[in-house]
Amino acid sequence: MNKAVEDKIKELKSYLSKIEYLGSALAVFSWDDMVNAPKKAVEYRSRVTAYLAGELYKLKTSDEVKKFIDFFDGVKDELDEVITAALDNLKREYYQTKKIPDDEYKEYTKECSVSLAAWEEAKNKSDFNIFKPHLKKIVDFNKRFVEYWGYEGNKYNALLDNYEPGITTEKVDKLFVEMKDGIMDVLNKIKKSGYTPRIDFFTKRFTKEEQEKFSKIVLKKMEYDYEKAGRIDEYMHPFTTNFGNKDVRITTFYDENDFRSALFSCIHEGGHAIYEQDIPDDLQGTLLNCGVSMGIHESQSRFYENIIGRSKPFWKYFYPEATKMFKQFEGVSFEEFYNGINYVEPSLIRTEADELTYGLHIIIRYEIEKMLINDEITVDELPKVWNKKYKEYLGVEPSNDAEGVLQDMHWADGSFGYFPSYALGNLYGAQFLNKMKKDMPNVDKDIESGDLSSIHNWLKDNIHKYGAVYKPSELIKKVTGEELTSKYFIEYIDKKFGKIYYK
Amino acid sequence: MNKAVEDKIKELKSYLSKIEYLGSALAVFSWDDMVNAPKKAVEYRSRVTAYLAGELYKLKTSDEVKKFIDFFDGVKDELDEVITAALDNLKREYYQTKKIPDDEYKEYTKECSVSLAAWEEAKNKSDFNIFKPHLKKIVDFNKRFVEYWGYEGNKYNALLDNYEPGITTEKVDKLFVEMKDGIMDVLNKIKKSGYTPRIDFFTKRFTKEEQEKFSKIVLKKMEYDYEKAGRIDEYMHPFTTNFGNKDVRITTFYDENDFRSALFSCIHEGGHAIYEQDIPDDLQGTLLNCGVSMGIHESQSRFYENIIGRSKPFWKYFYPEATKMFKQFEGVSFEEFYNGINYVEPSLIRTEADELTYGLHIIIRYEIEKMLINDEITVDELPKVWNKKYKEYLGVEPSNDAEGVLQDMHWADGSFGYFPSYALGNLYGAQFLNKMKKDMPNVDKDIESGDLSSIHNWLKDNIHKYGAVYKPSELIKKVTGEELTSKYFIEYIDKKFGKIYYK
């Protein structure tokens, strides 16, 4: 590599570091907003957030960025994999934002915050009409953005690409149809089996302190370093955030009348957190020092939450721990406990769904988003379409909009294209599991003995250590040798739930 | 006012708002650093802090600032008091920073952080020699800055002006000599009296929870809104920070073996916090939306901590509350309790000093700083000079450097000129008290009945509501009709401690 290129790379890294620093400052500010900030500060803080976000936007779309892109375009052959990926990433974001007229984007972010407030009110009053005019605007903005950005094939591709770069609507269509059929097949077999696990013992009283203690035991076993490189705090809606790889924080919510709620949210967020803690230091200054996509991120959190956290080997180790700590489980057998953890029941609320039916909630949202963007339905028709799909896929029907179309905030803040990530995360996860079991045939034994480090090491070596260097589609192929498929997930759910319910 | 000026003022306010926003982001980040951040994040976070501080510096010294200054210099007559003050303030800071060569300032901030680390090590090992070479550099930097800035009279004026604009070394010399004589006179009378209050009951065991509860009762009475516009957190060294006037946070440290420690630090920080919460919204966008100086800020915290919090009327109300809550005070009479609160004993550590002798700790530091800057002593001689002055003024002598010259971090991070603020705060406070009692002759009755709102309102109306619009010297005159004097403080201590000890 010649000296001029080397110097320019140093310059680039120093520039991208600034973006990382400001991003971290904004992230700390947002975390503080949710976890700490007093009520009266809301208005002032929203102005600070807008300012920081604006400055971050400026850094990402500056003339300097354009100059970096132009320079490196001329010396492509001299760049290594990481710098090439960093530039692809930078370029993608630069042109995506540049294609939207500045004023329109400003108007959009303003409308998003108005729309969020309207959604909140609408949800509280369970009245879709309050939210409708705002959602219409948000959808229209997104449709225009799709045109600005351009697309091949389905218009929805342009949105999907923001969250899961490289995947297409055509591929997701196929995956989700298979996934839906697979889930509904298992669900029908479960219904026919007539078996219903006991879950009464989970809804006794569990103090916050007890729950916190138990969650921490699990998180420690998972090797999430919350002591020296993280924190656990409380927030209504659990989330993970990070400022670099050495300060990765999770939040959880303790429901004192349910043993499962905080525990599984901690395991889920712990999965996200481990991913970020494992990102190598040397990806700093590339903007690739983070999880590669929402879908891969969800694959990690769901891997821990479901594939590990709701598995038999896991509870073989933790059931004795749990019964030791909680008198509430006296007289509950291991089988009862394990089956209860895997209780399946179609329900109305996505965030409360069980492992099996969760995907159907996502597929419904995906189908609706696609239709909206392609003008196949209108915003006015949303509640009707929503309720019909819930009836059809899950066999349940919302009695009001709050427990139906208004339940999620994603559309209110314009996150069209985001929902599929959750279900893709399930598919990635099962495919990773398949490969992991081939690489480590005895992994279940490790889990049974409370040793989760082999899993962690496998995930670190195969996924985490790459940060965002490879696109999701590249990564899954690199790790498993195959493109993303629904096969392993369908096998997994049939095998797992079959054993509990119908085999 | 003509339209062009009006428009320019709007522009100015919008520009200064950006400085406020970035300042708030940095302050949140720093608070989070101290209260929350995990250990491993230290290195990365210091880079983010440096970045944010650098951006803030750029905003304050940009060409845009110069253009504002030049524009408004031409239309001075059309500006109101607030905008005039805002511009004075802006100009002052702009030229102060511009006078120091960029590279030199960068080197200085780097040296400060190295020096801080060396100081920490030196303090831990109680070895001044570890810190000495760094302190020499810091002192040399400050001496050069003094030359860059320029000064009239004593060189030390240039440093003093950074923390207490408008006051001079010549004035402080006079005030501090009087203060020292006053304190030493009272101290001698106390010694001669032979009376020593009981304090054994304060050092029983008080749980954190009990202490927190009691502190919150007091803070609520003080009208510090920690629920909707603040927070109370734990940190080793208590401090107050704020992000606007609606998010003003204090920290405290609970010593479970001392009733007094957290309580009085909460009252002290509460005094700072109330000041910031009282700043009117309409000072936003002027950089005057904060306390005017370190000295005035300390006058507020010390007013609450000492003048109110260690007063007889205060404990007439709170003693019954305290004895109700704490069995530890069983059999302790009101007089014993009140006298114990005002126990006087010359000691080695500034932050643990009692109300009376605290000023002597400050005066020693002030005299030393002045001599250093004026080349009257060298850094090598510091421990000797320090120990000699402690012996002379306080009658105690450090047995090692950790409890002597190494105890404070102020010199390590270059805060020369800062120390006098603390003692000036005592003088301001006593002078305010004198005026307050004239305005509200029955204020003691209010306090005795647990009503601290009249005090709060007086401070708000006379001091807080002005933010930083008036310089300290203007403010004290506006409020009390006199220049700052040591007279009221000396009267106050003689009267208060006389009653307890020797009258």
Short mmCIF file of N, CA and C in Angstrom, two decimals, chain A residues 269-380:
data_model
loop_
_atom_site.label_atom_id
_atom_site.label_comp_id
_atom_site.label_asym_id
_atom_site.label_seq_id
_atom_site.Cartn_x
_atom_site.Cartn_y
_atom_site.Cartn_z
N GLU A 269 -31.75 -9.51 26.13
CA GLU A 269 -30.88 -8.34 26.04
C GLU A 269 -29.42 -8.74 26.25
N GLY A 270 -29.22 -9.73 27.11
CA GLY A 270 -27.87 -10.25 27.32
C GLY A 270 -27.26 -10.75 26.01
N GLY A 271 -28.08 -11.37 25.19
CA GLY A 271 -27.61 -11.84 23.87
C GLY A 271 -27.15 -10.68 22.99
N HIS A 272 -27.93 -9.62 22.98
CA HIS A 272 -27.51 -8.41 22.25
C HIS A 272 -26.19 -7.88 22.84
N ALA A 273 -26.15 -7.86 24.15
CA ALA A 273 -25.04 -7.20 24.84
C ALA A 273 -23.71 -7.94 24.61
N ILE A 274 -23.77 -9.27 24.66
CA ILE A 274 -22.56 -10.06 24.44
C ILE A 274 -22.00 -9.80 23.04
N TYR A 275 -22.90 -9.71 22.08
CA TYR A 275 -22.50 -9.40 20.70
C TYR A 275 -21.67 -8.12 20.69
N GLU A 276 -22.19 -7.08 21.29
CA GLU A 276 -21.48 -5.79 21.26
C GLU A 276 -20.19 -5.81 22.08
N GLN A 277 -20.21 -6.55 23.18
CA GLN A 277 -18.98 -6.62 23.99
C GLN A 277 -17.87 -7.38 23.26
N ASP A 278 -18.26 -8.26 22.36
CA ASP A 278 -17.27 -9.08 21.65
C ASP A 278 -16.65 -8.40 20.44
N ILE A 279 -17.19 -7.27 20.05
CA ILE A 279 -16.64 -6.57 18.87
C ILE A 279 -15.18 -6.22 19.16
N PRO A 280 -14.28 -6.57 18.24
CA PRO A 280 -12.85 -6.30 18.52
C PRO A 280 -12.53 -4.80 18.50
N ASP A 281 -11.59 -4.43 19.35
CA ASP A 281 -11.15 -3.03 19.42
C ASP A 281 -10.68 -2.49 18.08
N ASP A 282 -10.06 -3.37 17.28
CA ASP A 282 -9.44 -2.82 16.06
C ASP A 282 -10.44 -2.45 14.98
N LEU A 283 -11.74 -2.66 15.26
CA LEU A 283 -12.74 -2.13 14.31
C LEU A 283 -13.15 -0.70 14.66
N GLN A 284 -12.58 -0.16 15.73
CA GLN A 284 -12.87 1.24 16.06
C GLN A 284 -12.39 2.15 14.93
N GLY A 285 -13.16 3.19 14.70
CA GLY A 285 -12.78 4.12 13.64
C GLY A 285 -13.17 3.65 12.25
N THR A 286 -14.07 2.66 12.18
CA THR A 286 -14.52 2.20 10.85
C THR A 286 -16.04 2.25 10.72
N LEU A 287 -16.72 2.51 11.83
CA LEU A 287 -18.19 2.42 11.92
C LEU A 287 -18.68 0.99 11.75
N LEU A 288 -17.74 0.04 11.67
CA LEU A 288 -18.13 -1.37 11.57
C LEU A 288 -18.03 -2.04 12.95
N ASN A 289 -17.79 -1.25 13.96
CA ASN A 289 -17.62 -1.79 15.31
C ASN A 289 -18.96 -1.93 16.03
N CYS A 290 -19.85 -2.71 15.41
CA CYS A 290 -21.18 -2.92 15.95
C CYS A 290 -21.78 -4.14 15.27
N GLY A 291 -22.92 -4.59 15.78
CA GLY A 291 -23.61 -5.68 15.12
C GLY A 291 -23.94 -5.30 13.68
N VAL A 292 -23.98 -6.29 12.78
CA VAL A 292 -24.07 -5.95 11.35
C VAL A 292 -25.45 -5.52 10.92
N SER A 293 -26.49 -6.11 11.51
CA SER A 293 -27.84 -5.73 11.10
C SER A 293 -28.80 -6.06 12.22
N MET A 294 -30.00 -5.52 12.10
CA MET A 294 -31.03 -5.82 13.08
C MET A 294 -31.33 -7.31 13.12
N GLY A 295 -31.37 -7.92 11.96
CA GLY A 295 -31.71 -9.34 11.88
C GLY A 295 -30.66 -10.21 12.57
N ILE A 296 -29.39 -9.94 12.30
CA ILE A 296 -28.33 -10.72 12.94
C ILE A 296 -28.33 -10.43 14.44
N HIS A 297 -28.57 -9.17 14.79
CA HIS A 297 -28.64 -8.85 16.22
C HIS A 297 -29.75 -9.64 16.90
N GLU A 298 -30.90 -9.66 16.27
CA GLU A 298 -32.02 -10.41 16.85
C GLU A 298 -31.72 -11.90 16.87
N SER A 299 -30.93 -12.35 15.91
CA SER A 299 -30.58 -13.77 15.92
C SER A 299 -29.80 -14.11 17.18
N GLN A 300 -28.97 -13.19 17.65
CA GLN A 300 -28.17 -13.44 18.84
C GLN A 300 -29.02 -13.38 20.10
N SER A 301 -29.89 -12.37 20.18
CA SER A 301 -30.72 -12.25 21.37
C SER A 301 -31.71 -13.42 21.46
N ARG A 302 -32.27 -13.80 20.31
CA ARG A 302 -33.23 -14.90 20.29
C ARG A 302 -32.55 -16.25 20.47
N PHE A 303 -31.31 -16.33 20.02
CA PHE A 303 -30.54 -17.55 20.24
C PHE A 303 -30.46 -17.81 21.74
N TYR A 304 -30.07 -16.78 22.47
CA TYR A 304 -29.96 -16.96 23.92
C TYR A 304 -31.32 -17.10 24.59
N GLU A 305 -32.25 -16.25 24.19
CA GLU A 305 -33.55 -16.27 24.86
C GLU A 305 -34.29 -17.59 24.64
N ASN A 306 -34.38 -18.01 23.39
CA ASN A 306 -35.20 -19.17 23.05
C ASN A 306 -34.42 -20.47 22.92
N ILE A 307 -33.47 -20.44 21.98
CA ILE A 307 -32.79 -21.69 21.63
C ILE A 307 -32.01 -22.23 22.84
N ILE A 308 -31.36 -21.32 23.55
CA ILE A 308 -30.66 -21.75 24.77
C ILE A 308 -31.58 -21.64 25.99
N GLY A 309 -32.13 -20.43 26.19
CA GLY A 309 -32.82 -20.12 27.44
C GLY A 309 -34.11 -20.90 27.67
N ARG A 310 -34.70 -21.41 26.61
CA ARG A 310 -35.92 -22.23 26.79
C ARG A 310 -35.65 -23.69 26.43
N SER A 311 -34.38 -24.08 26.51
CA SER A 311 -34.02 -25.45 26.13
C SER A 311 -33.95 -26.35 27.36
N LYS A 312 -34.04 -27.64 27.12
CA LYS A 312 -33.97 -28.64 28.19
C LYS A 312 -32.60 -28.62 28.89
N PRO A 313 -31.50 -28.68 28.11
CA PRO A 313 -30.19 -28.69 28.79
C PRO A 313 -29.99 -27.48 29.70
N PHE A 314 -30.46 -26.33 29.25
CA PHE A 314 -30.32 -25.10 30.04
C PHE A 314 -31.01 -25.26 31.38
N TRP A 315 -32.23 -25.76 31.36
CA TRP A 315 -32.98 -25.88 32.62
C TRP A 315 -32.54 -27.08 33.44
N LYS A 316 -31.89 -28.06 32.78
CA LYS A 316 -31.30 -29.14 33.57
C LYS A 316 -30.31 -28.54 34.56
N TYR A 317 -29.61 -27.52 34.11
CA TYR A 317 -28.69 -26.85 35.04
C TYR A 317 -29.40 -25.86 35.95
N PHE A 318 -30.29 -25.05 35.38
CA PHE A 318 -30.84 -23.94 36.17
C PHE A 318 -32.08 -24.28 36.99
N TYR A 319 -32.77 -25.38 36.65
CA TYR A 319 -33.95 -25.76 37.43
C TYR A 319 -33.56 -26.01 38.90
N PRO A 320 -32.51 -26.78 39.14
CA PRO A 320 -32.13 -26.97 40.56
C PRO A 320 -31.77 -25.64 41.24
N GLU A 321 -31.11 -24.76 40.49
CA GLU A 321 -30.79 -23.43 41.04
C GLU A 321 -32.06 -22.66 41.38
N ALA A 322 -33.01 -22.73 40.45
CA ALA A 322 -34.26 -21.96 40.63
C ALA A 322 -35.07 -22.52 41.80
N THR A 323 -35.15 -23.84 41.90
CA THR A 323 -35.95 -24.41 42.99
C THR A 323 -35.27 -24.19 44.34
N LYS A 324 -33.93 -24.09 44.30
CA LYS A 324 -33.21 -23.80 45.53
C LYS A 324 -33.54 -22.37 46.00
N MET A 325 -33.57 -21.48 45.06
CA MET A 325 -33.78 -20.07 45.42
C MET A 325 -35.25 -19.72 45.67
N PHE A 326 -36.14 -20.33 44.90
CA PHE A 326 -37.56 -19.94 44.96
C PHE A 326 -38.43 -21.05 45.55
N LYS A 327 -38.95 -20.80 46.75
CA LYS A 327 -39.90 -21.74 47.35
C LYS A 327 -41.15 -21.88 46.50
N GLN A 328 -41.42 -20.83 45.70
CA GLN A 328 -42.63 -20.83 44.89
C GLN A 328 -42.71 -22.05 43.97
N PHE A 329 -41.56 -22.69 43.70
CA PHE A 329 -41.55 -23.82 42.77
C PHE A 329 -41.60 -25.17 43.50
N GLU A 330 -41.86 -25.11 44.78
CA GLU A 330 -41.94 -26.36 45.54
C GLU A 330 -42.99 -27.28 44.93
N GLY A 331 -42.62 -28.53 44.74
CA GLY A 331 -43.58 -29.50 44.22
C GLY A 331 -43.75 -29.46 42.71
N VAL A 332 -42.99 -28.58 42.05
CA VAL A 332 -43.07 -28.53 40.58
C VAL A 332 -41.94 -29.41 40.02
N SER A 333 -42.31 -30.39 39.21
CA SER A 333 -41.30 -31.31 38.68
C SER A 333 -40.52 -30.63 37.56
N PHE A 334 -39.39 -31.23 37.21
CA PHE A 334 -38.59 -30.66 36.13
C PHE A 334 -39.38 -30.60 34.83
N GLU A 335 -40.09 -31.68 34.51
CA GLU A 335 -40.86 -31.72 33.26
C GLU A 335 -41.93 -30.62 33.25
N GLU A 336 -42.61 -30.49 34.38
CA GLU A 336 -43.64 -29.45 34.48
C GLU A 336 -43.03 -28.07 34.26
N PHE A 337 -41.87 -27.87 34.88
CA PHE A 337 -41.20 -26.58 34.78
C PHE A 337 -40.79 -26.30 33.33
N TYR A 338 -40.11 -27.26 32.75
CA TYR A 338 -39.62 -27.08 31.37
C TYR A 338 -40.77 -26.90 30.39
N ASN A 339 -41.79 -27.71 30.51
CA ASN A 339 -42.94 -27.58 29.61
C ASN A 339 -43.63 -26.23 29.81
N GLY A 340 -43.70 -25.81 31.06
CA GLY A 340 -44.34 -24.52 31.34
C GLY A 340 -43.60 -23.37 30.67
N ILE A 341 -42.26 -23.45 30.69
CA ILE A 341 -41.44 -22.43 30.02
C ILE A 341 -41.78 -22.37 28.53
N ASN A 342 -42.23 -23.49 28.00
CA ASN A 342 -42.51 -23.56 26.56
C ASN A 342 -44.00 -23.65 26.24
N TYR A 343 -44.76 -23.08 27.14
CA TYR A 343 -46.22 -22.98 26.97
C TYR A 343 -46.51 -22.17 25.70
N VAL A 344 -47.37 -22.74 24.85
CA VAL A 344 -47.71 -22.05 23.60
C VAL A 344 -49.18 -21.63 23.62
N GLU A 345 -49.41 -20.36 23.33
CA GLU A 345 -50.79 -19.92 23.17
C GLU A 345 -50.87 -18.69 22.29
N PRO A 346 -51.55 -18.83 21.17
CA PRO A 346 -51.69 -17.67 20.27
C PRO A 346 -52.32 -16.52 21.03
N SER A 347 -51.75 -15.33 20.85
CA SER A 347 -52.27 -14.19 21.61
C SER A 347 -52.22 -12.93 20.76
N LEU A 348 -52.66 -11.84 21.35
CA LEU A 348 -52.82 -10.61 20.55
C LEU A 348 -51.58 -9.73 20.52
N ILE A 349 -50.79 -9.79 21.57
CA ILE A 349 -49.70 -8.81 21.71
C ILE A 349 -48.35 -9.43 21.33
N ARG A 350 -47.70 -8.82 20.35
CA ARG A 350 -46.42 -9.33 19.86
C ARG A 350 -45.40 -9.54 20.96
N THR A 351 -45.22 -8.50 21.79
CA THR A 351 -44.13 -8.57 22.77
C THR A 351 -44.39 -9.60 23.86
N GLU A 352 -45.62 -10.11 23.92
CA GLU A 352 -45.90 -11.13 24.93
C GLU A 352 -46.02 -12.52 24.32
N ALA A 353 -45.75 -12.62 23.02
CA ALA A 353 -45.96 -13.89 22.32
C ALA A 353 -44.94 -14.94 22.74
N ASP A 354 -45.32 -16.20 22.62
CA ASP A 354 -44.39 -17.29 22.90
C ASP A 354 -43.44 -17.49 21.72
N GLU A 355 -42.46 -18.36 21.94
CA GLU A 355 -41.43 -18.59 20.93
C GLU A 355 -42.02 -19.03 19.58
N LEU A 356 -43.01 -19.90 19.63
CA LEU A 356 -43.54 -20.47 18.38
C LEU A 356 -44.35 -19.46 17.58
N THR A 357 -45.31 -18.80 18.25
CA THR A 357 -46.23 -17.96 17.49
C THR A 357 -45.68 -16.56 17.21
N TYR A 358 -44.56 -16.21 17.82
CA TYR A 358 -43.99 -14.87 17.63
C TYR A 358 -43.87 -14.52 16.15
N GLY A 359 -43.36 -15.46 15.39
CA GLY A 359 -43.12 -15.22 13.96
C GLY A 359 -44.38 -14.80 13.21
N LEU A 360 -45.53 -15.33 13.61
CA LEU A 360 -46.76 -14.97 12.91
C LEU A 360 -47.08 -13.49 13.10
N HIS A 361 -46.82 -12.97 14.29
CA HIS A 361 -47.03 -11.54 14.54
C HIS A 361 -46.21 -10.70 13.56
N ILE A 362 -44.98 -11.15 13.34
CA ILE A 362 -44.08 -10.40 12.46
C ILE A 362 -44.53 -10.52 11.00
N ILE A 363 -44.90 -11.72 10.61
CA ILE A 363 -45.30 -11.93 9.21
C ILE A 363 -46.51 -11.08 8.87
N ILE A 364 -47.43 -10.99 9.81
CA ILE A 364 -48.60 -10.12 9.58
C ILE A 364 -48.16 -8.68 9.32
N ARG A 365 -47.24 -8.18 10.14
CA ARG A 365 -46.78 -6.80 9.98
C ARG A 365 -46.03 -6.62 8.66
N TYR A 366 -45.25 -7.61 8.33
CA TYR A 366 -44.49 -7.55 7.07
C TYR A 366 -45.44 -7.47 5.88
N GLU A 367 -46.42 -8.34 5.88
CA GLU A 367 -47.37 -8.34 4.76
C GLU A 367 -48.10 -7.01 4.65
N ILE A 368 -48.47 -6.47 5.80
CA ILE A 368 -49.20 -5.19 5.79
C ILE A 368 -48.31 -4.05 5.29
N GLU A 369 -47.09 -4.00 5.77
CA GLU A 369 -46.16 -2.94 5.33
C GLU A 369 -45.98 -2.99 3.81
N LYS A 370 -45.77 -4.16 3.32
CA LYS A 370 -45.54 -4.36 1.88
C LYS A 370 -46.75 -3.86 1.08
N MET A 371 -47.93 -4.20 1.56
CA MET A 371 -49.14 -3.77 0.86
C MET A 371 -49.29 -2.26 0.91
N LEU A 372 -48.98 -1.68 2.06
CA LEU A 372 -49.09 -0.22 2.20
C LEU A 372 -48.16 0.49 1.22
N ILE A 373 -46.92 0.05 1.19
CA ILE A 373 -45.93 0.71 0.35
C ILE A 373 -46.24 0.50 -1.14
N ASN A 374 -46.85 -0.61 -1.46
CA ASN A 374 -47.20 -0.90 -2.86
C ASN A 374 -48.63 -0.47 -3.21
N ASP A 375 -49.23 0.34 -2.35
CA ASP A 375 -50.59 0.86 -2.60
C ASP A 375 -51.64 -0.22 -2.79
N GLU A 376 -51.44 -1.33 -2.13
CA GLU A 376 -52.44 -2.39 -2.26
C GLU A 376 -53.51 -2.29 -1.18
N ILE A 377 -53.20 -1.58 -0.10
CA ILE A 377 -54.23 -1.21 0.87
C ILE A 377 -53.97 0.24 1.28
N THR A 378 -54.99 0.84 1.92
CA THR A 378 -54.82 2.21 2.41
C THR A 378 -54.70 2.18 3.93
N VAL A 379 -54.24 3.29 4.46
CA VAL A 379 -54.12 3.41 5.91
C VAL A 379 -55.49 3.23 6.57
N ASP A 380 -56.54 3.75 5.89
CA ASP A 380 -57.89 3.61 6.45
C ASP A 380 -58.28 2.16 6.70
#
